PDB file of C-alpha atoms in Angstrom:
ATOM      1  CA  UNK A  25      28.747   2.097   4.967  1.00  0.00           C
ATOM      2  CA  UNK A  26      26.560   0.556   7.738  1.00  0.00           C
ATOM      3  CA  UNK A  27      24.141   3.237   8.277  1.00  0.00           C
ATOM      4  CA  UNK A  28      23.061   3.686   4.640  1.00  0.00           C
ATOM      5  CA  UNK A  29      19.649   2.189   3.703  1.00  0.00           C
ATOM      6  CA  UNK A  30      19.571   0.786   0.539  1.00  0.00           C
ATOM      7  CA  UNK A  31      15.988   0.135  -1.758  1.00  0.00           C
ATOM      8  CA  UNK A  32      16.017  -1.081  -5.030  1.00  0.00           C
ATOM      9  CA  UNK A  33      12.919  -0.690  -7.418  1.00  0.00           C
ATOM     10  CA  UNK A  34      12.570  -3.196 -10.578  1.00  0.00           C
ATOM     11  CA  UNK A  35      11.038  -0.941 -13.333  1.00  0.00           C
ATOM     12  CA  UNK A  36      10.336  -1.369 -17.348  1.00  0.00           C
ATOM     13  CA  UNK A  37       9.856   0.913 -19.656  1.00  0.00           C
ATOM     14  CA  UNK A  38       6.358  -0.892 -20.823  1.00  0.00           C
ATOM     15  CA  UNK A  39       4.604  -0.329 -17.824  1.00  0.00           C
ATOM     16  CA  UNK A  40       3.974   2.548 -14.947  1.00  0.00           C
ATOM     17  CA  UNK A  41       6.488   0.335 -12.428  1.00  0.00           C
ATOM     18  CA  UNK A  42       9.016   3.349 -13.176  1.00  0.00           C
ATOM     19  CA  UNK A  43       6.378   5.939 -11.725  1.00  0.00           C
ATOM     20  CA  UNK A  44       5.105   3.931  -8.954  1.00  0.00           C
ATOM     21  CA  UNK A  45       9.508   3.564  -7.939  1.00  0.00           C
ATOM     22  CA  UNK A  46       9.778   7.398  -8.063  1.00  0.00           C
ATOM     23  CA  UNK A  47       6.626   7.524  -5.706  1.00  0.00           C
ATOM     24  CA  UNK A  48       8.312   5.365  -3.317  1.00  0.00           C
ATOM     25  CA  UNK A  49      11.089   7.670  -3.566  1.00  0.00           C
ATOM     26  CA  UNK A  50       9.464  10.626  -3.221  1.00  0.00           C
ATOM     27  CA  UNK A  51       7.433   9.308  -0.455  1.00  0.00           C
ATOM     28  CA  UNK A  52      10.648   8.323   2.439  1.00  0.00           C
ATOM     29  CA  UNK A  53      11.143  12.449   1.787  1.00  0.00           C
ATOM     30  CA  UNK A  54       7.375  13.524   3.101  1.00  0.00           C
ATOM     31  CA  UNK A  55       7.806  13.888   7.023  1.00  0.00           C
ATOM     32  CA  UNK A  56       4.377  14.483   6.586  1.00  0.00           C
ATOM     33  CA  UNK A  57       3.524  10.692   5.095  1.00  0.00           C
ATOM     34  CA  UNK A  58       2.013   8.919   7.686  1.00  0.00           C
ATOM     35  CA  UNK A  59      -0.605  11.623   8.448  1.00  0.00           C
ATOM     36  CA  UNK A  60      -1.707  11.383   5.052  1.00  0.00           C
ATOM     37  CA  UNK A  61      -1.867   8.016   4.980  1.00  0.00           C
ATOM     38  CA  UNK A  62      -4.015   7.709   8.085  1.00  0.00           C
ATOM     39  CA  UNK A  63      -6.093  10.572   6.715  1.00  0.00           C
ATOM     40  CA  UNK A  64      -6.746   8.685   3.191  1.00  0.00           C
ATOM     41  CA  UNK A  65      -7.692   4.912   5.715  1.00  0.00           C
ATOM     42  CA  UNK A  66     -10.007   6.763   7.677  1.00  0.00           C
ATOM     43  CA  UNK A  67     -11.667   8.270   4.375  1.00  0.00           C
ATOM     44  CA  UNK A  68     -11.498   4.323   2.557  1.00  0.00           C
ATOM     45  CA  UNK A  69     -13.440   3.226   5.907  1.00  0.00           C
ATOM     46  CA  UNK A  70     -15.915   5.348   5.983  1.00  0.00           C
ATOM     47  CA  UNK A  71     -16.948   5.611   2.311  1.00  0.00           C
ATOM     48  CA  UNK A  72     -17.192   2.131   0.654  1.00  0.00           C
ATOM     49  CA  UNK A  73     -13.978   2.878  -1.205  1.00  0.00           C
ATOM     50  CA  UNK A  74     -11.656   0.123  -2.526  1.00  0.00           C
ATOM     51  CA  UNK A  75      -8.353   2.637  -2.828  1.00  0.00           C
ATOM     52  CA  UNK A  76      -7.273   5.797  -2.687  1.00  0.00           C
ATOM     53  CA  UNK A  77      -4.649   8.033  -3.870  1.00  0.00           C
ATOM     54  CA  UNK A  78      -3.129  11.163  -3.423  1.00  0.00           C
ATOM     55  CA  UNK A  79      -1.425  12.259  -7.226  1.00  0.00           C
ATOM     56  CA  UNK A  80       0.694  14.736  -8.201  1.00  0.00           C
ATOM     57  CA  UNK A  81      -0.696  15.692 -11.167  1.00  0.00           C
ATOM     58  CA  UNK A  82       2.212  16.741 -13.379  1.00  0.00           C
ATOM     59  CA  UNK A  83       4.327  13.813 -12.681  1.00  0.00           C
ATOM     60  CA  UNK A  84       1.361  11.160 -11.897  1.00  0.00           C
ATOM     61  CA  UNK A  85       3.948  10.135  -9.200  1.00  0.00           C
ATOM     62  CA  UNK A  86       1.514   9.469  -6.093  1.00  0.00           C
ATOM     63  CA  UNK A  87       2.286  10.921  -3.080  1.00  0.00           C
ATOM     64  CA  UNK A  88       0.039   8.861  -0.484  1.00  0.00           C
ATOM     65  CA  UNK A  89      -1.796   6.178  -0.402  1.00  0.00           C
ATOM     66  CA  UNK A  90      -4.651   4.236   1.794  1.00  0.00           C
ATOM     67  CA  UNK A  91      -2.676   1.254   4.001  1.00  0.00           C
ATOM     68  CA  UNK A  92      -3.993  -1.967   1.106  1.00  0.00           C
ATOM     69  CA  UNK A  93      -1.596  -2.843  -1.074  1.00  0.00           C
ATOM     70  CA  UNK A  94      -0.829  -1.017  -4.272  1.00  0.00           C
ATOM     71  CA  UNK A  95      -2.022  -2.862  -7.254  1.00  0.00           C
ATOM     72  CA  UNK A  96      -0.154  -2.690 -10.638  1.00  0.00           C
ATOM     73  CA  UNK A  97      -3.277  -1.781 -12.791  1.00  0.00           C
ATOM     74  CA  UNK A  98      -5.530   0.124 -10.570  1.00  0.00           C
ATOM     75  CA  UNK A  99      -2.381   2.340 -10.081  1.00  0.00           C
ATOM     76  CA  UNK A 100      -2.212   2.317 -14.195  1.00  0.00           C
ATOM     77  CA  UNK A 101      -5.870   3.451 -14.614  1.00  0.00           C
ATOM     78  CA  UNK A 102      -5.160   6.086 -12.147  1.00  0.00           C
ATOM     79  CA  UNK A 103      -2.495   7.572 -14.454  1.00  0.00           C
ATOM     80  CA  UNK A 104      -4.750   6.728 -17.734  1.00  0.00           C
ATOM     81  CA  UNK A 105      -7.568   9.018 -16.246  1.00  0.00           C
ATOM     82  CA  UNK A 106      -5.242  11.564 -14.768  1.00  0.00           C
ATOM     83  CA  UNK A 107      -4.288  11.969 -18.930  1.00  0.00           C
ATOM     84  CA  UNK A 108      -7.542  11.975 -20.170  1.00  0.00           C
ATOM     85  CA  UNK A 109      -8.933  14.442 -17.370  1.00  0.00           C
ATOM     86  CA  UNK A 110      -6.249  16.858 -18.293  1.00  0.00           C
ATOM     87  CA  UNK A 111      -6.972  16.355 -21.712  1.00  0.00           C
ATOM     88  CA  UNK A 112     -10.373  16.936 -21.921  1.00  0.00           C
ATOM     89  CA  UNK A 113      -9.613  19.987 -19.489  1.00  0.00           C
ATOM     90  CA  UNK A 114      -7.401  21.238 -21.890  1.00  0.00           C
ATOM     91  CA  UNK A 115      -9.897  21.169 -24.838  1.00  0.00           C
ATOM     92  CA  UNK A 116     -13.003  22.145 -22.896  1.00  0.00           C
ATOM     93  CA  UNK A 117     -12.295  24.114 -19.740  1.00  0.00           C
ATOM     94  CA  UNK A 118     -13.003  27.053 -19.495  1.00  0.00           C
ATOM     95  CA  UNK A 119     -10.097  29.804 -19.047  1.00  0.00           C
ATOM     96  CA  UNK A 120      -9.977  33.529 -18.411  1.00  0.00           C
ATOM     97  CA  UNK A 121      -6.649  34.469 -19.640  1.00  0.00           C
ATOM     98  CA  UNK A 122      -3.585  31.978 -21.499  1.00  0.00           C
ATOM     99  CA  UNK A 123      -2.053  31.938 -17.929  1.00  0.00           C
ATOM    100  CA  UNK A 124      -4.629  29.860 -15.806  1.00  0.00           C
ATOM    101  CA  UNK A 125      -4.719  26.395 -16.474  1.00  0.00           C
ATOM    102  CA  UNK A 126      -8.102  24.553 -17.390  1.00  0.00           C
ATOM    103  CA  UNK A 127      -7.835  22.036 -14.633  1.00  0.00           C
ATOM    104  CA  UNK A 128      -8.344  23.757 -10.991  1.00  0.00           C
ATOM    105  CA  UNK A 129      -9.399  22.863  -7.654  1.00  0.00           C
ATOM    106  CA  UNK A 130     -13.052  22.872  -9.143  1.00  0.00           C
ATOM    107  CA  UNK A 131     -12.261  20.050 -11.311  1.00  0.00           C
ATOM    108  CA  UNK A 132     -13.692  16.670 -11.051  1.00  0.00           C
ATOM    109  CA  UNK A 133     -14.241  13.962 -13.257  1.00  0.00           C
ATOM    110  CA  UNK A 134     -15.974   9.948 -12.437  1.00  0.00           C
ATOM    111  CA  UNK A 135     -15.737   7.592 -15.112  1.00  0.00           C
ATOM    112  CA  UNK A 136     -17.442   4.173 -15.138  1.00  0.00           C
ATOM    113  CA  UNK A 137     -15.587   0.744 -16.238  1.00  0.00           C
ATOM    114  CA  UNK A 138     -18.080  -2.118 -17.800  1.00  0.00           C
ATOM    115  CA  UNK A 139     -16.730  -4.255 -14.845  1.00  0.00           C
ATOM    116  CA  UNK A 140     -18.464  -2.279 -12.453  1.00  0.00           C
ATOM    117  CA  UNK A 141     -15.457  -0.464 -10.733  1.00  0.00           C
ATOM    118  CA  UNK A 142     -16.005   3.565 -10.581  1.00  0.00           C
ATOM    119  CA  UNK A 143     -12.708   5.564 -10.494  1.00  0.00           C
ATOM    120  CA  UNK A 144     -13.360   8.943  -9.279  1.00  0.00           C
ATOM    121  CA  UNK A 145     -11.078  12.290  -9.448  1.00  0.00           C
ATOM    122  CA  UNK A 146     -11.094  15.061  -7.251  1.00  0.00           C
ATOM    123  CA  UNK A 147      -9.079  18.049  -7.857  1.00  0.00           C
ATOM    124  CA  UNK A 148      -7.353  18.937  -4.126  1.00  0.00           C
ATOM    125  CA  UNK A 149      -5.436  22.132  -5.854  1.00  0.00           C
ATOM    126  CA  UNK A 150      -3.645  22.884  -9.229  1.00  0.00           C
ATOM    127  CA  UNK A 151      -0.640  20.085  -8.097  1.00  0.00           C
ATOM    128  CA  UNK A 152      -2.387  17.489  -6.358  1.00  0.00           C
ATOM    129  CA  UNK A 153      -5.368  15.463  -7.376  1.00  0.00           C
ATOM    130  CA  UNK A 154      -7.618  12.718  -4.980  1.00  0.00           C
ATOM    131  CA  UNK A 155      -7.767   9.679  -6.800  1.00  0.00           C
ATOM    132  CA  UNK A 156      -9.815   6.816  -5.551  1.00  0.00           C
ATOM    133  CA  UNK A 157     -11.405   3.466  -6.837  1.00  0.00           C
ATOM    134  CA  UNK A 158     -15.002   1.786  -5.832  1.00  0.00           C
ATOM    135  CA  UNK A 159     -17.194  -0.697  -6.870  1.00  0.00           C
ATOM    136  CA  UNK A 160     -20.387   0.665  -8.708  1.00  0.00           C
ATOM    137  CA  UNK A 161     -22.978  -0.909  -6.231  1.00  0.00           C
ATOM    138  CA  UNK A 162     -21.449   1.837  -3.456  1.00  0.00           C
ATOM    139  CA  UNK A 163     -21.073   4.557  -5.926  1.00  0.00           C
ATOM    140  CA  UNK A 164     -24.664   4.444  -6.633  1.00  0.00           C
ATOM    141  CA  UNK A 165     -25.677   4.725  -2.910  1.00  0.00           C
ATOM    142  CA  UNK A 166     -23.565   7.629  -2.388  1.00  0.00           C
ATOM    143  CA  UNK A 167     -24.828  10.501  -0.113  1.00  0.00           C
ATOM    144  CA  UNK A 168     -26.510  13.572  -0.591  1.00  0.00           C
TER     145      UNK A 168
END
């Protein structure tokens, strides 16, 4: 009983804390973890972005994460937009055949917040989506 590590995640079932637990879960079994994570702080450093997140889409259970601190509602308007992306995919993509889903690794969507912040999603494959949060100021100096 001395070797086992024990973590213990308070969650509700009125807010995303029960997502954000399982992605702290899921995270201790990525061996892979801190290379992503030093891959998403060297993109946050070099772009003028706030946060960043790797999702899973199906779950919304994030995978990585840049090194700042997770925030309760920026990780809550991640999930929000991962729904409405992949319902507006749904009703408007464009498929070949009933097997291939709408949203692909063409898929994108940016969607401005009347407080100035910018949340941005980048489809990485059919799983896994880049998710990542900026202030409006640096989203309208972005590059070329």
């Amino acid at each position: 009983m001395e070797n086992i590590n024990l973590s213990l995640y308070l969650t509700s079932i009125y807010d995303h804390s029960i997502f954000e637990a399982f992605s702290k879960v899921v995270q201790k079994l990525i061996p892979q973890l801190p290379t992503l994570e030093n891959l998403l702080n060297i993109f946050v450093s070099n772009s003028a972005i706030d946060k960043a997140f790797l999702f899973d889409v199906a779950s919304k259970i994030y995978i990585a994460t840049d090194s700042s601190p997770v925030d309760m509602q920026s990780y809550e308007l991640c999930c929000d937009m991962i729904d409405v992306v992949i319902d507006a995919s749904v009703i408007y993509g464009l498929r070949d055949d009933d097997d291939s889903d709408a949203f692909d690794n063409q898929s994108g969507s940016t969607i401005c917040l009347n407080n100035g912040t910018v949340l941005c999603l980048r489809e990485v494959n059919r799983f896994l989506a880049l998710l990542f949060i900026l202030r409006e100021d640096s989203f309208t100096r972005q590059g070329k």
